[in-house]
Amino acid sequence: MKFLIVRVGNVGSSVLEHVQENLRIIFPDVSLAVAPDALPVPKEALDSKRKQYLSPVILDQLRVYADRLKVDKVLGIAAVDLYVPGLSFVFGEAESPGKAALISLFRLQSEFYGGAANERLLAGRIEKEAVHELGHTLGLGHCQDPFCVMHFSNSIFDTDRKRSFFCGRCYGKVGSVLTDGKGDPPV
Ligand code: ZN
Ligand code: ZN
């Protein structure tokens, strides 16, 4: 399987490289690449009253991008604040199962909660959200185990409590999906 990480809008390349390194540990048998270019944040996704971006619009863009580049999964990383109808915000969103996953750095930064910048904490949060959304693309739902990376994050406290890897049950599911995918022709 081929995973591609792409920035959506203005995101530092060091963030993507860090995510790539961490994902290599979680998905050792997957080919992981970072796209050299950034995708633009689609203007039509902006709700100017909310000052937030409609996540499904960006997700659509990511799916088209994945199809065009013939990769199995694409993880978009954005800096803008995301929402979906019915929720005041989301840390990320993904097709489940599907090709496109998206995370936002906006509410993962300590500064958002009035704290001082904390690079290490931020990196851990990004990793958890990235693994979580990619887990959805592999068909995993939310897990009851509050320490499993597939546990739903209602707030940053949930994200901080959970680990960056799958519980035994979820890991088993990921393993079987990735093994099934191994027979696919190379793209
Ligand atoms: Zn989720
Ligand atoms: Zn789990």
CSV table of N, CA and C and ligand atoms in Angstrom, one decimal, residues 132-133 136 141-142 150-153, ligand 1:
chain,number,residue,atom,x,y,z
A,132,HIS,N,-5.1,8.1,13.9
A,132,HIS,CA,-6.5,7.9,14.1
A,132,HIS,C,-7.2,8.0,12.7
A,133,GLU,N,-7.0,9.1,12.0
A,133,GLU,CA,-7.7,9.3,10.8
A,133,GLU,C,-7.3,8.3,9.7
A,136,HIS,N,-9.2,5.2,10.3
A,136,HIS,CA,-10.6,5.3,9.7
A,136,HIS,C,-10.5,4.9,8.2
A,141,GLY,N,-13.5,1.7,13.1
A,141,GLY,CA,-14.4,2.7,13.8
A,141,GLY,C,-13.8,3.1,15.1
A,142,HIS,N,-14.6,3.8,15.9
A,142,HIS,CA,-14.1,4.3,17.2
A,142,HIS,C,-14.0,3.1,18.2
A,150,MET,N,-7.7,4.8,18.4
A,150,MET,CA,-9.0,4.9,17.7
A,150,MET,C,-10.1,5.4,18.6
A,151,HIS,N,-9.8,5.7,19.9
A,151,HIS,CA,-10.8,6.3,20.8
A,151,HIS,C,-11.2,7.7,20.2
A,152,PHE,N,-12.4,8.0,20.3
A,152,PHE,CA,-12.9,9.3,19.8
A,152,PHE,C,-12.4,10.5,20.7
A,153,SER,N,-11.8,11.5,20.1
A,153,SER,CA,-11.4,12.7,20.9
A,153,SER,C,-12.4,13.7,20.9
B,1,ZN,ZN,-12.5,9.3,14.6
